[in-house]
CSV table of C-alpha atoms in Angstrom, one decimal:
chain,number,residue,atom,x,y,z
Z,1,MET,CA,-26.9,-12.2,15.6
Z,2,LEU,CA,-30.3,-10.6,15.0
Z,3,ASP,CA,-30.7,-9.6,18.7
Z,4,THR,CA,-27.3,-7.9,18.8
Z,5,ARG,CA,-28.0,-6.0,15.5
Z,6,THR,CA,-31.4,-4.9,16.9
Z,7,PHE,CA,-29.7,-3.6,20.0
Z,8,LEU,CA,-27.1,-1.7,18.1
Z,9,ARG,CA,-30.0,0.0,16.1
Z,10,SER,CA,-31.7,0.9,19.4
Z,11,GLN,CA,-28.5,2.7,20.4
Z,12,GLY,CA,-28.4,4.8,17.3
Z,13,LEU,CA,-25.5,2.7,15.8
Z,14,PRO,CA,-25.5,1.0,12.4
Z,15,ALA,CA,-26.3,-2.8,12.6
Z,16,GLU,CA,-23.9,-3.8,9.9
Z,17,ASP,CA,-21.2,-2.5,7.6
Z,18,VAL,CA,-22.9,-0.9,4.6
Z,19,GLY,CA,-22.5,-2.9,1.4
Z,20,SER,CA,-23.4,-0.1,-1.0
Z,21,PRO,CA,-22.7,3.0,1.1
Z,22,PRO,CA,-25.0,6.0,0.7
Z,23,ALA,CA,-23.6,9.5,0.3
Z,24,SER,CA,-23.0,11.3,3.5
Z,25,PRO,CA,-25.4,14.3,4.0
Z,26,LYS,CA,-23.1,15.7,6.6
Z,27,ARG,CA,-20.8,18.7,6.0
Z,28,PHE,CA,-18.4,21.1,7.6
Z,29,PRO,CA,-20.0,24.3,9.1
Z,30,ASP,CA,-19.3,26.2,5.8
Z,31,GLY,CA,-21.1,23.4,3.8
Z,32,ALA,CA,-17.9,21.8,2.4
Z,33,GLN,CA,-17.4,18.1,2.0
Z,34,TYR,CA,-13.6,17.9,2.3
Z,35,ARG,CA,-10.5,19.7,3.4
Z,36,VAL,CA,-6.8,18.9,3.0
Z,37,GLU,CA,-4.3,17.9,5.7
Z,38,ILE,CA,-0.6,17.6,5.2
Z,39,PRO,CA,0.9,15.6,8.1
Z,40,SER,CA,4.5,15.2,9.5
Z,41,THR,CA,5.3,18.9,9.1
Z,42,GLU,CA,8.2,18.8,11.5
Z,43,GLY,CA,9.3,22.3,12.3
Z,44,PRO,CA,9.2,25.9,11.0
Z,45,GLU,CA,11.4,25.3,8.0
Z,46,VAL,CA,9.2,22.4,6.9
Z,47,LEU,CA,6.1,24.4,7.4
Z,48,ASP,CA,7.5,27.2,5.2
Z,49,ALA,CA,8.4,24.7,2.5
Z,50,VAL,CA,4.9,23.0,2.6
Z,51,LEU,CA,3.1,26.3,2.3
Z,52,ALA,CA,5.4,27.4,-0.5
Z,53,GLU,CA,4.8,24.2,-2.4
Z,54,ALA,CA,1.1,24.4,-1.8
Z,55,ALA,CA,1.0,27.9,-3.3
Z,56,GLU,CA,3.1,26.8,-6.3
Z,57,ARG,CA,0.9,23.7,-7.0
Z,58,ASP,CA,-2.4,25.4,-6.1
Z,59,VAL,CA,-3.2,22.9,-3.3
Z,60,PRO,CA,-5.6,24.3,-0.7
Z,61,VAL,CA,-4.1,23.3,2.7
Z,62,HIS,CA,-6.5,23.6,5.6
Z,63,ARG,CA,-4.6,21.8,8.3
Z,64,ILE,CA,-0.9,21.2,9.0
Z,65,SER,CA,-0.1,18.5,11.5
Z,66,GLN,CA,3.2,17.4,13.2
Z,67,GLY,CA,4.3,14.2,14.8
Z,68,SER,CA,7.4,14.8,17.0
Z,69,GLY,CA,5.4,16.8,19.5
Z,70,ALA,CA,5.5,20.3,20.9
Z,71,MET,CA,8.0,18.9,23.4
Z,72,LEU,CA,10.7,18.7,20.7
Z,73,LEU,CA,10.3,22.3,19.5
Z,74,THR,CA,12.2,25.2,21.2
Z,75,ASP,CA,10.1,28.1,22.4
Z,76,GLY,CA,11.3,30.1,19.4
Z,77,GLU,CA,10.4,27.3,17.0
Z,78,LEU,CA,7.0,26.9,18.6
Z,79,ALA,CA,6.2,30.6,18.3
Z,80,ARG,CA,7.5,30.8,14.7
Z,81,MET,CA,5.2,27.9,13.7
Z,82,ALA,CA,2.2,29.4,15.4
Z,83,ASP,CA,2.9,32.8,13.8
Z,84,THR,CA,3.4,31.3,10.3
Z,85,ALA,CA,0.2,29.2,10.5
Z,86,GLY,CA,-1.7,32.1,11.9
Z,87,ARG,CA,-0.7,34.4,9.1
Z,88,ALA,CA,-1.6,31.8,6.5
Z,89,ARG,CA,-4.9,31.1,8.4
Z,90,VAL,CA,-4.4,27.4,8.4
Z,91,GLU,CA,-4.9,25.1,11.3
Z,92,LEU,CA,-1.7,23.9,13.1
Z,93,SER,CA,-2.1,20.7,15.1
Z,94,LEU,CA,0.9,19.6,17.2
Z,95,PHE,CA,1.3,16.1,18.7
Z,96,ALA,CA,1.0,16.0,22.5
Z,97,ARG,CA,3.9,13.9,23.6
Z,98,PRO,CA,5.4,11.8,25.2
Z,99,GLN,CA,3.8,8.3,25.1
Z,100,ALA,CA,5.0,4.8,26.3
Z,101,GLY,CA,6.8,4.2,23.0
Z,102,TRP,CA,9.3,7.0,23.9
Z,103,HIS,CA,9.6,6.0,27.6
Z,104,THR,CA,11.6,3.6,29.6
Z,105,GLY,CA,9.2,0.6,29.8
Z,106,ALA,CA,10.1,-2.7,28.2
Z,107,MET,CA,6.8,-3.9,26.9
Z,108,VAL,CA,6.9,-1.7,23.8
Z,109,ALA,CA,9.9,-3.7,22.6
Z,110,ALA,CA,8.0,-7.1,23.1
Z,111,PRO,CA,6.4,-8.7,20.0
Z,112,ALA,CA,2.9,-7.4,20.9
Z,113,GLY,CA,4.2,-4.3,22.6
Z,114,GLY,CA,3.1,-1.9,19.9
Z,115,LEU,CA,-0.4,-2.1,21.4
Z,116,VAL,CA,0.7,0.2,24.3
Z,117,ALA,CA,3.2,2.4,22.5
Z,118,ALA,CA,0.7,5.3,22.0
Z,119,GLN,CA,-0.6,5.2,25.6
Z,120,ALA,CA,0.3,7.6,28.4
Z,121,ARG,CA,2.2,5.4,30.9
Z,122,GLY,CA,1.4,6.1,34.6
Z,123,THR,CA,0.4,9.4,36.3
Z,124,GLU,CA,3.7,11.1,35.6
Z,125,GLN,CA,3.5,10.6,31.8
Z,126,LEU,CA,-0.2,11.7,31.9
Z,127,VAL,CA,1.0,14.9,33.5
Z,128,HIS,CA,3.8,15.3,31.0
Z,129,VAL,CA,1.4,15.0,28.0
Z,130,LEU,CA,-1.1,17.4,29.5
Z,131,GLU,CA,1.8,19.8,30.1
Z,132,ASP,CA,2.7,19.5,26.4
Z,133,VAL,CA,-0.9,20.5,25.6
Z,134,ARG,CA,-0.7,23.5,28.0
Z,135,ARG,CA,2.6,24.6,26.4
Z,136,SER,CA,1.1,24.4,22.9
Z,137,ALA,CA,-1.9,26.5,24.1
Z,138,GLU,CA,0.3,29.1,25.7
Z,139,ALA,CA,2.1,29.5,22.4
Z,140,GLY,CA,-1.2,30.3,20.7
Z,141,VAL,CA,-1.7,26.8,19.1
Z,142,ARG,CA,-5.3,25.8,19.2
Z,143,SER,CA,-5.1,22.1,18.0
Z,144,VAL,CA,-3.3,19.1,19.5
Z,145,LEU,CA,-3.2,15.4,18.5
Z,146,VAL,CA,-3.9,13.0,21.3
Z,147,THR,CA,-3.6,9.2,21.3
Z,148,ASP,CA,-4.8,8.2,24.7
Z,149,LEU,CA,-8.5,8.2,25.8
Z,150,GLY,CA,-7.6,9.2,29.4
Z,151,VAL,CA,-5.5,12.2,28.1
Z,152,LEU,CA,-8.5,13.1,25.9
Z,153,SER,CA,-11.0,13.0,28.7
Z,154,VAL,CA,-8.9,15.0,31.1
Z,155,ALA,CA,-7.9,17.6,28.5
Z,156,ALA,CA,-11.6,18.0,27.6
Z,157,ARG,CA,-12.4,18.7,31.2
Z,158,MET,CA,-9.6,21.1,31.5
Z,159,ARG,CA,-11.1,23.0,28.5
Z,160,GLU,CA,-14.5,23.0,30.1
Z,161,ARG,CA,-13.1,24.4,33.4
Z,162,GLY,CA,-11.0,27.1,31.8
Z,163,GLU,CA,-7.6,25.4,32.4
Z,164,LEU,CA,-7.2,25.4,28.6
Z,165,PRO,CA,-8.6,27.8,26.0
Z,166,ALA,CA,-12.3,27.3,25.2
Z,167,ASP,CA,-11.4,27.1,21.5
Z,168,MET,CA,-8.8,24.4,21.9
Z,169,ARG,CA,-9.4,21.4,19.6
Z,170,PHE,CA,-8.5,17.8,20.2
Z,171,LYS,CA,-7.6,15.8,17.1
Z,172,SER,CA,-7.6,12.1,17.8
Z,173,SER,CA,-4.5,10.5,16.3
Z,174,VAL,CA,-4.6,7.5,14.0
Z,175,GLN,CA,-2.6,5.8,16.8
Z,176,MET,CA,-5.7,5.9,19.1
Z,177,ALA,CA,-6.8,3.0,16.7
Z,178,LEU,CA,-10.5,3.0,17.5
Z,179,SER,CA,-12.0,1.2,14.5
Z,180,ASN,CA,-15.8,0.8,14.8
Z,181,PRO,CA,-18.8,3.1,15.1
Z,182,ALA,CA,-19.4,2.6,18.9
Z,183,SER,CA,-15.7,3.4,19.7
Z,184,VAL,CA,-15.5,6.5,17.6
Z,185,ALA,CA,-18.8,7.7,19.0
Z,186,LEU,CA,-17.3,7.2,22.5
Z,187,ALA,CA,-14.3,9.4,21.6
Z,188,GLU,CA,-16.7,12.1,20.4
Z,189,ARG,CA,-18.7,12.0,23.7
Z,190,ILE,CA,-15.6,12.4,25.8
Z,191,GLY,CA,-14.2,15.4,23.9
Z,192,ALA,CA,-12.7,14.6,20.5
Z,193,ASP,CA,-13.2,17.3,17.9
Z,194,THR,CA,-12.0,15.3,14.9
Z,195,TYR,CA,-11.1,11.6,14.5
Z,196,ASN,CA,-8.3,10.1,12.4
Z,197,VAL,CA,-9.5,6.6,11.5
Z,198,PRO,CA,-7.1,3.6,11.0
Z,199,THR,CA,-5.6,3.6,7.5
Z,200,ASP,CA,-7.0,0.3,6.3
Z,201,LEU,CA,-10.8,0.8,6.7
Z,202,SER,CA,-12.9,-0.1,3.7
Z,203,ILE,CA,-15.4,2.3,2.2
Z,204,GLY,CA,-18.2,0.4,3.9
Z,205,GLN,CA,-16.5,0.6,7.2
Z,206,LEU,CA,-16.0,4.3,6.8
Z,207,ALA,CA,-19.6,4.7,6.0
Z,208,SER,CA,-20.7,2.9,9.1
Z,209,ILE,CA,-18.5,5.1,11.3
Z,210,ARG,CA,-19.9,8.2,9.5
Z,211,ALA,CA,-23.4,7.0,10.4
Z,212,ALA,CA,-22.6,7.0,14.1
Z,213,THR,CA,-20.7,10.4,14.5
Z,214,ASP,CA,-20.8,14.0,13.4
Z,215,LEU,CA,-17.1,14.4,13.9
Z,216,PRO,CA,-15.0,15.3,10.9
Z,217,LEU,CA,-13.0,12.1,9.9
Z,218,ASP,CA,-9.4,12.3,9.0
Z,219,VAL,CA,-8.6,9.7,6.3
Z,220,TYR,CA,-5.2,8.9,5.0
Z,221,VAL,CA,-5.3,8.8,1.2
Z,222,GLU,CA,-1.7,7.7,1.3
Z,223,SER,CA,-0.2,6.3,4.5
Z,224,PRO,CA,3.4,6.0,5.5
Z,225,ASP,CA,4.9,2.5,5.5
Z,226,ASP,CA,4.7,2.0,9.3
Z,227,LEU,CA,0.9,2.6,9.0
Z,228,GLY,CA,0.4,0.2,6.1
Z,229,GLY,CA,1.8,2.1,3.1
Z,230,PHE,CA,-1.6,2.2,1.4
Z,231,VAL,CA,-2.0,4.4,-1.7
Z,232,ARG,CA,-5.7,5.0,-2.3
Z,233,HIS,CA,-5.9,7.9,-4.8
Z,234,TYR,CA,-8.4,6.1,-7.0
Z,235,GLU,CA,-10.7,5.8,-3.9
Z,236,ILE,CA,-10.6,9.5,-2.9
Z,237,ALA,CA,-13.9,10.4,-4.6
Z,238,GLU,CA,-15.7,7.5,-2.8
Z,239,ILE,CA,-14.0,8.5,0.5
Z,240,VAL,CA,-15.3,12.0,0.2
Z,241,ARG,CA,-18.7,10.9,-0.9
Z,242,VAL,CA,-19.4,8.5,2.0
Z,243,ALA,CA,-17.3,10.1,4.8
Z,244,ALA,CA,-17.9,13.8,4.5
Z,245,PRO,CA,-17.0,15.9,6.3
Z,246,VAL,CA,-13.6,14.5,5.8
Z,247,TYR,CA,-10.0,15.7,6.0
Z,248,VAL,CA,-8.2,13.9,3.1
Z,249,LYS,CA,-4.7,13.3,4.5
Z,250,PHE,CA,-1.6,12.9,2.4
Z,251,GLY,CA,1.1,10.9,4.0
Z,252,LEU,CA,3.9,9.3,2.0
Z,253,ARG,CA,4.8,5.8,1.2
Z,254,ASN,CA,8.4,4.7,0.8
Z,255,ALA,CA,9.6,7.5,3.1
Z,256,PRO,CA,11.9,7.2,6.2
Z,257,ASP,CA,10.5,7.4,9.6
Z,258,ILE,CA,11.8,10.7,10.9
Z,259,TYR,CA,10.2,10.7,14.4
Z,260,PRO,CA,11.4,12.3,16.5
Z,261,SER,CA,12.7,14.9,14.1
Z,262,GLY,CA,15.1,17.7,14.6
Z,263,SER,CA,17.7,19.9,12.8
Z,264,HIS,CA,19.7,16.8,11.9
Z,265,LEU,CA,16.8,15.8,9.6
Z,266,THR,CA,15.6,19.2,8.4
Z,267,SER,CA,16.6,18.7,4.7
Z,268,THR,CA,15.0,15.3,4.6
Z,269,ALA,CA,11.8,16.6,6.3
Z,270,ILE,CA,11.6,19.5,3.8
Z,271,ALA,CA,11.9,17.1,0.9
Z,272,LEU,CA,9.2,14.8,2.3
Z,273,GLY,CA,6.9,17.7,3.1
Z,274,ARG,CA,7.1,19.0,-0.5
Z,275,GLU,CA,6.4,15.6,-1.9
Z,276,ARG,CA,3.4,15.2,0.3
Z,277,VAL,CA,2.0,18.4,-1.3
Z,278,ARG,CA,2.8,17.0,-4.7
Z,279,ARG,CA,0.9,13.8,-3.8
Z,280,ALA,CA,-2.0,16.0,-2.6
Z,281,ARG,CA,-2.1,17.6,-6.1
Z,282,ILE,CA,-2.3,14.2,-7.7
Z,283,GLY,CA,-5.1,13.2,-5.3
Z,284,LEU,CA,-7.1,16.3,-5.8
Z,285,ASP,CA,-6.8,16.0,-9.6
Z,286,MET,CA,-8.2,12.4,-9.2
Z,287,LEU,CA,-11.0,13.8,-7.0
Z,288,HIS,CA,-11.9,16.5,-9.6
Z,289,ARG,CA,-11.9,14.0,-12.4
Z,290,TYR,CA,-14.2,11.5,-10.7
Z,291,MET,CA,-16.3,13.8,-8.5
Z,292,PRO,CA,-16.1,17.3,-10.0
Z,293,GLN,CA,-19.0,18.5,-7.8
Z,294,ALA,CA,-17.1,17.9,-4.6
Z,295,THR,CA,-16.9,21.0,-2.4
Z,296,THR,CA,-14.0,22.2,-0.3
Z,297,SER,CA,-13.6,25.1,2.1
Z,298,GLU,CA,-12.2,28.4,0.8
Z,299,LEU,CA,-9.5,29.9,3.0
Z,300,PRO,CA,-9.8,31.7,5.3
Z,301,THR,CA,-12.4,29.4,7.1
Z,302,ARG,CA,-13.9,30.6,10.3
Z,303,ASP,CA,-14.1,27.2,12.1
Z,304,LEU,CA,-10.4,26.1,11.6
Z,305,ALA,CA,-8.3,26.0,14.8
Z,306,VAL,CA,-6.0,28.7,13.6
Z,307,PRO,CA,-3.2,29.6,16.0
Z,308,HIS,CA,-4.2,32.4,18.5
Z,309,GLY,CA,-7.8,31.7,17.8
Z,310,GLU,CA,-8.5,35.0,16.2
Z,311,PRO,CA,-11.9,35.1,14.5
Z,312,VAL,CA,-11.9,36.0,10.8
Z,313,THR,CA,-13.9,39.1,10.1
Z,314,SER,CA,-15.1,40.3,6.7
Z,315,GLU,CA,-12.3,42.9,6.7
Z,316,THR,CA,-9.5,40.4,7.5
Z,317,ALA,CA,-10.9,37.9,5.1
Z,318,GLY,CA,-10.6,40.4,2.3
Z,319,GLU,CA,-7.0,41.2,3.3
Z,320,LEU,CA,-6.0,37.5,3.4
Z,321,ARG,CA,-7.4,36.8,-0.1
């Protein structure tokens, strides 16, 4: 194994998972170590409820993400979510859909078929996903979740060539499932702006990925049941210490799978969104208890992918505070 480990070092990659991980010296552009993400915010009513709960519980929410995709929002709902997030100066990241798991192929129903569920299937579905990215951008949204490396690479080239806004951000979904330093570094090279690691990585594995990339890592502190159902609140301080810059992400165990969501599930989605914020309050209290020196970003924050991409000036920052 020595030769392989030596070669990995020559490529700027860690040669082994770190046993006693060092603290990450990397930070967000404003110097912060962590930010907060609330996922599965499925529609404008849920977004309103999440922001209200966050204000009530004094939870700083930097990013809101959604899983049903822009394709399942009406034009009016898409505009309303973009406007609400823009006024709150939080990042709104919408899933770029569809993928194979929502298509007509049979493999996803096979025992091992989950491996392809998050991939774009054929050229037509590649086009459909990229059209979902375009539609999000046209509504002023500046962050989308992608699951497929091909979608990521093409979308990044579209951004480079002016087909998408220059400030468009690509958030790699947990369903992309890259789990080692070389793979995540590859995602960074082809255009990812932030990477959601698998939910079950150890502290040492997170540290090894951090050593290989400058991307912010999105880490589930609590994950939904279909992603493992892990509750890692007591690890949050170590996650922030070794993985910074990191989005600590609060999913919810013991919750129904509501994808794809819609008005038939609005009341459930609102209740789940509020509880995710409550879980975030618990997690942040743990973080403050065990790592009181941890730093977070004060809102508004210039580098967040806020809808419409409007820069925060000193005048507007004062108004928003």
